[in-house]
Amino acid sequence: MRLSQYPIPTLKEVPADAEVVSHQLMLRTGMIRRLAAGLYTWMPIGLRTLRKVERIIREEMDRAGALELSMPTVQPAELWRESGRWNEFGPELLRFKDRHDREFAYGPTHEEVITDIARRELRSYRQLPVNFYQIQTKFRDEIRPRFGVMRAREFLMKDAYSFHADETSLAAGYRLMFEAYGRIFTRLGLKFRAVDADSGSIGGTASQEFHVLADSGEDAIAFSDGDEYAANLELAAAIAPAAARGAPTQPLTKVATPGARTMADLCLFLGVEAARCVKTLIVDGVDGAVVAMVVRGDHELNALKAQKLPGVANPLRMASAERVREATGAEPGSLGPVGFPGRIYVDHAAACLADFVCGANEKDQHFTGVNWGRDLAVPEGLDIRNAVAGDPSPGGRGRLNIARGIEVGHIFQLGRKYSEAMGAAVLDEQGKNVTMYMGCYGIGVTRVVAAAIEQNHDANGIVWPEAIAPFQVVLVPLSYQKSAPLREATDALYRDFTAAGFDVLLDDRDARAGVKFADSELLGIPHRYVLGERGLAAGTIEYRHRRDSAAVQIPLGEAVRHVQGRSAA
Ligand code: ATP
Ligand code: MG
């Protein structure tokens, strides 16, 4: 391809509305263009990368024995009523009516449609297990579309659905997909981790997410340095400390703490560490009640864990200042479990404290020297906080690390949630009707591209992993327009690279060398060859890998073999 023909703007300025690096770089390199909130056009150079990602996914899905099909994006409401999700799904589901006033949705996911296919097409256990997949456009009316294609409204997903006669087969099919995902993200050239995950609104039991590791990731993931444990932070278990609670040594004392509203204020004022204090958060209970959540001062309440507890509103809601005042007579900032009139849930780490500090449920007053068992009932310690770095691994060995990740894939063992609701059954060996077990497996194909850039860039632009670079090789002749011998040598090299199976970009623009160099770095093409008249006379060419700090001279005739060696490495 000739760069002169590509609409590559390579903007100098950072686009103002793009907050994350991948979004900025995708705009600056002309990979994508915004149409409206969360809607993007994939421009030619961007589509090259997207297609390469798709190809790797498709090859590995095929290799794992999955069958590709293609379902409509528009789905009738009746199917969603059958599964119960027409009401459950909320405003992310884009709903509309056709000319006959019939209701439809634009598919955000395809469990209903595939279950309908399965109940019509599958008759016997002999047809199982089977796994269907597609790579297709989804629409979710995200409340806050942002970061370009990272969280778009219209995006490309690979979604697969497997059907099984029993749970053992489901577990085996799930394992196959787990392994296929490992191969996919490895081939994409990305650093990634699989973590235990919450199954959210899709439903089901076991589920894992695949995260591309990047500091800008929206998710925090916890993983052990001593065993296999890895989980999304929202799910990661924060286990009870090994040490037993100490005996009381201090008397319960009420102290005035004027103006100390936050944990940091309080620690400064009293000269204590946050780990010697507890935080008390008042949340809405179910029947108009309020519930107290007590965690150590240096810990954070975990909403997902808290909202699963009996008597707690789900989704979790902080109680209004007014409700708090009604229940405790105090303001947020000086709340505590001593004398709290409602239900109290206490985290393991807070339950282990002795001689601790907490709010006194009186404005600007705290207690010091508080002890469970003496000043308060001995609590049953629960896991209601976020795990933190250094916590013991729930797997039994090692300690937890916390890293940031971008969720690019999610696999679920759905069980019979959809097949039961929609009556998808087959005849078993005895001729008995059995409801099928299902698994579902997604990859955010367009998000993978953005995540790859978040993980692989530097100050000069994108640093593509070889497998998904729009081009593997870029040829930069310094005077293509002016020197006929140079043009001929460049064209010959272009043909050689193409014949050897490489995707080559030829920068044939009549531009300054500096502009060409900057653009080739911005575009992130792995292998760059610079052809100049002097080098040509000496029979050499300058080579630099996008990750190298310096260029080397190599014999012109060696160029193709040289890249073959580098890209195999
Ligand atoms: P998230 O938690 O990021 O909202 P999700 O859990 O709702 O995602 P799934 O239903 O598991 O997403 O969808 C499968 C995959 O599709 C996700 O792992 C993610 O990579 C991708 N994806 C989901 N929502 C979007 C979006 N709005 N834009 C781009 N990709 C998305
Ligand atoms: Mg998910």
XYZ file of C-alpha atoms in Angstrom, residues 38 121 144 247 249 338 357 376 398 419 431 543:
12
model
C -20.227 5.921 21.165
C -32.497 -27.375 15.776
C -21.443 6.976 29.669
C -7.135 -8.248 74.774
C -5.681 -2.604 77.403
C -21.290 1.735 69.599
C -11.068 4.288 67.393
C -19.835 -3.937 71.874
C 1.565 -16.061 48.900
C -32.587 -23.139 28.377
C -35.289 -41.085 25.467
C 16.772 -0.702 9.673
